[in-house]
């Protein structure tokens, strides 16, 4: 039997598909970015580097989760960074907020339907590796999915692979660009493995010790579902974490969301510069 195209107007629950949402966006703007940035907790300052052409709140976009966490504004922006067309997802819905994996990853499917080919995901993370300090950055070399589920579970969009290879989730060439961008922005950048948990509680020191033994360098509550779905959609993926705090047990102080946000915001200038450089290098390398 022939496979129907992935261009279905609605999903099996009758909700508009990513292709439908993307089609409505394509009617509203002539911009056709091949690169998208996804901005995590407190990173919306990167928008200051963007001349926007179209801005739409997630609340006006069918299927998009409404981020409920302070520091996550929740809007899709089409515009230019350093005169290069980009799509930006500012804010994300998290699994711990109660959103389904489908909802958390739906915006990435829309990016793919918009014609985006490469996505750079950003997030906050706790540093497990003893060399990592708050305010450092880590570009993902790989991940460990400890969220207890997988975003590809359940109904599979016709035309997309059911079983997705993740042996090279984070592309080497893009990682090199992030490294160059970090040098230019004078950011302290590590390369390491990110372990994703469900949250929303932070980890116990025993969990952090265990995660460290498994090979994790940093821990967080996002990004991995989006990376998996991006790979299913055939997108090239880079991911960058701001180490906003030392992971549980590495410090005497308790971890607070306020600390996570304030470290992210303190580094926003550096992150913004890094993202702008990354966009320029990406356009040159294309
Ligand atoms: N653990 C999990 N997620 C996080 C952390 C952490 O320590 N910091 C920022 N996001």
CSV table of C-alpha atoms and ligand atoms in Angstrom, one decimal:
chain,number,residue,atom,x,y,z
A,1,UNK,CA,0.0,0.0,0.0
A,2,UNK,CA,1.4,3.4,-0.8
A,3,UNK,CA,2.1,5.8,2.1
A,4,UNK,CA,0.0,8.9,2.2
A,5,UNK,CA,2.0,12.1,2.2
A,6,UNK,CA,2.9,13.7,5.5
A,7,UNK,CA,0.8,16.7,4.5
A,8,UNK,CA,-2.3,15.7,6.3
A,9,UNK,CA,-4.5,18.6,7.3
A,10,UNK,CA,-5.5,17.1,10.7
A,11,UNK,CA,-4.1,14.6,13.1
A,12,UNK,CA,-6.2,11.6,14.2
A,13,UNK,CA,-7.7,13.7,17.0
A,14,UNK,CA,-9.0,16.2,14.5
A,15,UNK,CA,-6.5,18.9,15.4
A,16,UNK,CA,-4.8,20.9,12.7
A,17,UNK,CA,-1.6,19.3,11.7
A,18,UNK,CA,1.9,20.9,11.7
A,19,UNK,CA,1.6,21.2,7.9
A,20,UNK,CA,-1.7,23.1,8.3
A,21,UNK,CA,-0.2,25.5,10.9
A,22,UNK,CA,2.9,26.0,8.8
A,23,UNK,CA,0.8,26.8,5.7
A,24,UNK,CA,-1.0,29.5,7.6
A,25,UNK,CA,2.3,31.0,8.6
A,26,UNK,CA,3.7,30.8,5.1
A,27,UNK,CA,0.7,32.8,3.9
A,28,UNK,CA,1.5,35.6,6.4
A,29,UNK,CA,5.2,36.0,5.6
A,30,UNK,CA,7.4,35.6,2.6
A,31,UNK,CA,10.4,34.8,4.8
A,32,UNK,CA,11.7,31.3,4.3
A,33,UNK,CA,14.4,30.7,6.9
A,34,UNK,CA,16.5,27.5,6.7
A,35,UNK,CA,17.7,28.0,10.3
A,36,UNK,CA,15.7,28.1,13.6
A,37,UNK,CA,16.7,28.9,17.1
A,38,UNK,CA,14.8,27.6,20.1
A,39,UNK,CA,15.3,29.8,23.2
A,40,UNK,CA,15.0,28.2,26.7
A,41,UNK,CA,14.6,29.7,30.2
A,42,UNK,CA,15.4,33.4,30.3
A,43,UNK,CA,17.1,33.4,26.9
A,44,UNK,CA,14.6,35.7,25.2
A,45,UNK,CA,17.1,38.5,25.2
A,46,UNK,CA,18.5,36.8,22.0
A,47,UNK,CA,15.4,38.4,20.4
A,48,UNK,CA,17.2,41.7,20.8
A,49,UNK,CA,19.5,40.6,17.9
A,50,UNK,CA,16.5,39.9,15.7
A,51,UNK,CA,14.7,42.2,13.4
A,52,UNK,CA,11.4,40.6,13.3
A,53,UNK,CA,9.0,40.4,10.4
A,54,UNK,CA,6.3,38.4,12.0
A,55,UNK,CA,5.7,37.6,15.7
A,56,UNK,CA,2.9,35.3,16.8
A,57,UNK,CA,2.1,34.3,20.4
A,58,UNK,CA,1.9,30.6,20.9
A,59,UNK,CA,-1.6,31.2,22.3
A,60,UNK,CA,-2.7,32.1,18.7
A,61,UNK,CA,-1.1,29.0,17.2
A,62,UNK,CA,-3.1,25.8,17.2
A,63,UNK,CA,-1.3,22.9,18.8
A,64,UNK,CA,1.4,25.0,20.5
A,65,UNK,CA,1.8,24.5,24.2
A,66,UNK,CA,1.3,27.6,26.4
A,67,UNK,CA,4.5,27.8,28.4
A,68,UNK,CA,3.5,28.4,32.0
A,69,UNK,CA,6.9,29.0,33.5
A,70,UNK,CA,8.4,32.4,34.4
A,71,UNK,CA,11.1,33.1,31.8
A,72,UNK,CA,9.2,31.5,28.9
A,73,UNK,CA,7.4,34.1,26.9
A,74,UNK,CA,6.0,31.8,24.2
A,75,UNK,CA,6.1,33.3,20.8
A,76,UNK,CA,7.2,32.4,17.3
A,77,UNK,CA,9.2,35.0,15.5
A,78,UNK,CA,10.3,35.1,11.8
A,79,UNK,CA,12.9,37.7,11.2
A,80,UNK,CA,16.6,38.4,10.5
A,81,UNK,CA,19.6,38.0,12.7
A,82,UNK,CA,22.7,39.7,11.1
A,83,UNK,CA,20.5,40.0,7.9
A,84,UNK,CA,20.1,36.2,7.8
A,85,UNK,CA,16.5,34.9,7.8
A,86,UNK,CA,15.8,32.9,10.9
A,87,UNK,CA,12.8,31.4,12.7
A,88,UNK,CA,12.9,31.7,16.5
A,89,UNK,CA,10.8,29.8,19.0
A,90,UNK,CA,11.0,31.9,22.1
A,91,UNK,CA,10.0,29.8,25.1
A,92,UNK,CA,8.9,26.2,25.1
A,93,UNK,CA,6.3,24.0,26.8
A,94,UNK,CA,7.7,21.4,29.2
A,95,UNK,CA,6.6,17.9,29.8
A,96,UNK,CA,6.6,18.6,33.6
A,97,UNK,CA,3.9,21.2,33.1
A,98,UNK,CA,1.6,18.5,32.1
A,99,UNK,CA,1.9,19.0,28.3
A,100,UNK,CA,1.9,15.8,26.3
A,101,UNK,CA,5.1,14.9,24.4
A,102,UNK,CA,3.2,15.6,21.3
A,103,UNK,CA,2.4,19.2,22.3
A,104,UNK,CA,6.0,19.8,23.6
A,105,UNK,CA,7.4,18.8,20.2
A,106,UNK,CA,4.7,20.1,17.9
A,107,UNK,CA,6.5,23.5,17.3
A,108,UNK,CA,9.5,21.6,15.9
A,109,UNK,CA,7.2,19.8,13.5
A,110,UNK,CA,5.9,23.2,12.4
A,111,UNK,CA,9.5,24.4,11.8
A,112,UNK,CA,10.2,21.4,9.6
A,113,UNK,CA,7.0,22.1,7.6
A,114,UNK,CA,8.0,25.8,7.3
A,115,UNK,CA,11.1,24.5,5.4
A,116,UNK,CA,13.6,24.9,8.2
A,117,UNK,CA,16.5,22.5,7.7
A,118,UNK,CA,18.6,23.2,10.9
A,119,UNK,CA,17.6,23.8,14.4
A,120,UNK,CA,19.8,25.1,17.3
A,121,UNK,CA,18.1,24.2,20.6
A,122,UNK,CA,19.1,26.1,23.8
A,123,UNK,CA,18.3,25.3,27.4
A,124,UNK,CA,19.3,25.7,31.0
A,125,UNK,CA,21.1,22.8,32.7
A,126,UNK,CA,22.7,21.8,36.0
A,127,UNK,CA,26.4,21.0,35.8
A,128,UNK,CA,27.3,17.5,36.8
A,129,UNK,CA,30.8,17.4,35.5
A,130,UNK,CA,33.1,18.7,38.2
A,131,UNK,CA,34.9,21.1,35.7
A,132,UNK,CA,31.6,22.9,34.9
A,133,UNK,CA,30.8,26.2,36.7
A,134,UNK,CA,27.6,28.2,36.8
A,135,UNK,CA,27.7,30.5,33.8
A,136,UNK,CA,29.6,28.1,31.5
A,137,UNK,CA,28.0,26.6,28.4
A,138,UNK,CA,27.9,23.1,27.1
A,139,UNK,CA,27.4,22.1,23.5
A,140,UNK,CA,25.8,18.7,23.3
A,141,UNK,CA,27.8,15.8,21.9
A,142,UNK,CA,25.0,13.4,22.7
A,143,UNK,CA,22.2,12.8,25.2
A,144,UNK,CA,20.7,10.2,27.6
A,145,UNK,CA,17.0,10.2,27.6
A,146,UNK,CA,15.9,9.6,31.2
A,147,UNK,CA,12.4,11.2,30.8
A,148,UNK,CA,10.7,7.8,31.0
A,149,UNK,CA,9.1,8.2,27.6
A,150,UNK,CA,9.8,9.0,24.0
A,151,UNK,CA,8.1,11.7,21.9
A,152,UNK,CA,7.7,9.3,19.0
A,153,UNK,CA,5.5,6.9,21.0
A,154,UNK,CA,2.0,6.6,19.7
A,155,UNK,CA,0.5,7.6,16.4
A,156,UNK,CA,3.2,8.1,13.7
A,157,UNK,CA,2.8,10.9,11.2
A,158,UNK,CA,2.5,9.1,7.8
A,159,UNK,CA,5.6,9.7,5.7
A,160,UNK,CA,7.9,10.0,8.7
A,161,UNK,CA,10.1,7.1,10.0
A,162,UNK,CA,8.7,5.1,12.8
A,163,UNK,CA,12.2,4.0,14.1
A,164,UNK,CA,14.6,6.9,14.1
A,165,UNK,CA,18.4,6.5,14.1
A,166,UNK,CA,19.9,8.7,16.9
A,167,UNK,CA,23.5,7.6,16.5
A,168,UNK,CA,24.4,11.1,15.3
A,169,UNK,CA,21.8,13.3,16.8
A,170,UNK,CA,24.0,16.4,17.2
A,171,UNK,CA,25.8,17.1,14.1
A,172,UNK,CA,29.6,17.4,14.3
A,173,UNK,CA,29.8,20.3,11.8
A,174,UNK,CA,27.2,22.4,13.7
A,175,UNK,CA,29.0,21.7,17.0
A,176,UNK,CA,32.2,23.1,15.4
A,177,UNK,CA,30.3,26.2,14.5
A,178,UNK,CA,29.0,26.6,18.1
A,179,UNK,CA,32.6,26.2,19.3
A,180,UNK,CA,33.8,29.0,16.9
A,181,UNK,CA,30.9,31.2,17.9
A,182,UNK,CA,31.7,30.6,21.6
A,183,UNK,CA,35.3,31.7,21.1
A,184,UNK,CA,34.2,34.9,19.4
A,185,UNK,CA,31.7,35.6,22.2
A,186,UNK,CA,34.4,34.7,24.8
A,187,UNK,CA,32.1,32.1,26.4
A,188,UNK,CA,33.5,29.2,28.4
A,189,UNK,CA,32.2,26.3,26.4
A,190,UNK,CA,32.4,22.6,27.1
A,191,UNK,CA,31.4,19.7,24.9
A,192,UNK,CA,29.4,17.1,26.8
A,193,UNK,CA,26.5,14.7,27.3
A,194,UNK,CA,23.1,16.0,28.5
A,195,UNK,CA,20.9,13.8,30.5
A,196,UNK,CA,17.2,14.7,30.3
A,197,UNK,CA,14.9,14.1,33.3
A,198,UNK,CA,11.1,14.6,33.5
A,199,UNK,CA,11.3,17.1,36.5
A,200,UNK,CA,10.0,19.3,37.9
A,201,UNK,CA,11.8,18.4,41.1
A,202,UNK,CA,15.5,18.9,40.9
A,203,UNK,CA,17.5,15.7,41.4
A,204,UNK,CA,18.8,14.2,44.6
A,205,UNK,CA,22.6,14.1,45.1
A,206,UNK,CA,22.4,10.3,44.7
A,207,UNK,CA,20.8,10.6,41.3
A,208,UNK,CA,23.4,13.1,40.2
A,209,UNK,CA,26.2,10.8,41.3
A,210,UNK,CA,24.5,8.0,39.4
A,211,UNK,CA,24.0,10.2,36.3
A,212,UNK,CA,27.7,11.2,36.4
A,213,UNK,CA,28.7,7.5,36.4
A,214,UNK,CA,26.4,7.0,33.4
A,215,UNK,CA,28.5,9.6,31.5
A,216,UNK,CA,26.3,12.6,31.9
A,217,UNK,CA,27.9,16.0,32.1
A,218,UNK,CA,24.8,18.1,32.6
A,219,UNK,CA,21.2,17.5,33.5
A,220,UNK,CA,18.0,19.3,32.4
A,221,UNK,CA,14.3,18.9,31.8
A,222,UNK,CA,13.9,19.7,28.1
A,223,UNK,CA,15.5,19.7,24.7
A,224,UNK,CA,15.8,15.9,24.2
A,225,UNK,CA,12.2,15.5,23.0
A,226,UNK,CA,12.6,18.3,20.5
A,227,UNK,CA,16.0,16.9,19.3
A,228,UNK,CA,14.4,13.4,18.7
A,229,UNK,CA,11.5,14.9,16.8
A,230,UNK,CA,13.8,17.1,14.8
A,231,UNK,CA,15.8,14.1,13.8
A,232,UNK,CA,12.6,12.3,12.8
A,233,UNK,CA,11.8,15.3,10.6
A,234,UNK,CA,15.3,15.1,9.0
A,235,UNK,CA,16.5,18.3,10.6
A,236,UNK,CA,20.1,18.9,11.4
A,237,UNK,CA,20.4,19.6,15.2
A,238,UNK,CA,22.7,21.5,17.5
A,239,UNK,CA,22.0,22.0,21.1
A,240,UNK,CA,23.6,24.3,23.7
A,241,UNK,CA,23.0,24.5,27.4
A,242,UNK,CA,23.8,27.3,29.8
A,243,UNK,CA,25.0,25.7,33.0
A,244,UNK,CA,22.9,27.8,35.3
A,245,UNK,CA,23.8,26.0,38.5
A,246,UNK,CA,25.8,23.1,39.9
A,247,UNK,CA,23.8,19.9,40.0
A,248,UNK,CA,22.4,18.7,43.3
A,249,UNK,CA,25.1,17.7,45.8
A,250,UNK,CA,27.8,19.7,44.1
A,251,UNK,CA,27.1,22.7,46.2
A,252,UNK,CA,25.9,23.3,49.8
A,253,UNK,CA,23.1,25.6,48.7
A,254,UNK,CA,19.7,24.5,47.6
A,255,UNK,CA,18.9,24.8,43.8
A,256,UNK,CA,16.2,27.3,43.1
A,257,UNK,CA,14.4,28.3,39.9
A,258,UNK,CA,15.3,31.9,40.7
A,259,UNK,CA,19.0,31.0,40.5
A,260,UNK,CA,18.5,29.1,37.2
A,261,UNK,CA,16.8,32.1,35.7
A,262,UNK,CA,19.2,34.7,37.1
A,263,UNK,CA,22.3,32.8,35.8
A,264,UNK,CA,20.6,32.4,32.4
A,265,UNK,CA,19.8,36.1,32.4
A,266,UNK,CA,23.3,37.2,33.5
A,267,UNK,CA,24.7,35.3,30.6
A,268,UNK,CA,22.1,36.5,28.1
A,269,UNK,CA,24.5,39.0,26.5
A,270,UNK,CA,27.1,36.3,25.9
A,271,UNK,CA,24.5,33.9,24.7
A,272,UNK,CA,23.0,36.5,22.3
A,273,UNK,CA,26.4,37.2,20.9
A,274,UNK,CA,27.1,33.4,20.5
A,275,UNK,CA,23.8,32.9,18.7
A,276,UNK,CA,24.4,35.8,16.4
A,277,UNK,CA,27.9,34.5,15.5
A,278,UNK,CA,26.4,31.0,15.1
A,279,UNK,CA,23.8,32.4,12.6
A,280,UNK,CA,26.6,34.2,10.6
A,281,UNK,CA,28.8,31.1,10.6
A,282,UNK,CA,25.9,28.9,9.6
A,283,UNK,CA,25.1,31.2,6.6
A,284,UNK,CA,28.8,31.2,5.5
A,285,UNK,CA,29.1,27.5,5.8
A,286,UNK,CA,25.9,26.7,3.8
B,1,LIG,N1,18.4,19.9,37.1
B,1,LIG,C1,17.5,19.8,36.2
B,1,LIG,N2,17.2,20.7,35.3
B,1,LIG,C2,17.8,21.9,35.4
B,1,LIG,C3,18.8,22.1,36.4
B,1,LIG,C4,19.1,21.1,37.3
B,1,LIG,O1,20.0,21.2,38.2
B,1,LIG,N3,19.2,23.4,36.2
B,1,LIG,C5,18.5,23.9,35.1
B,1,LIG,N4,17.7,23.0,34.6
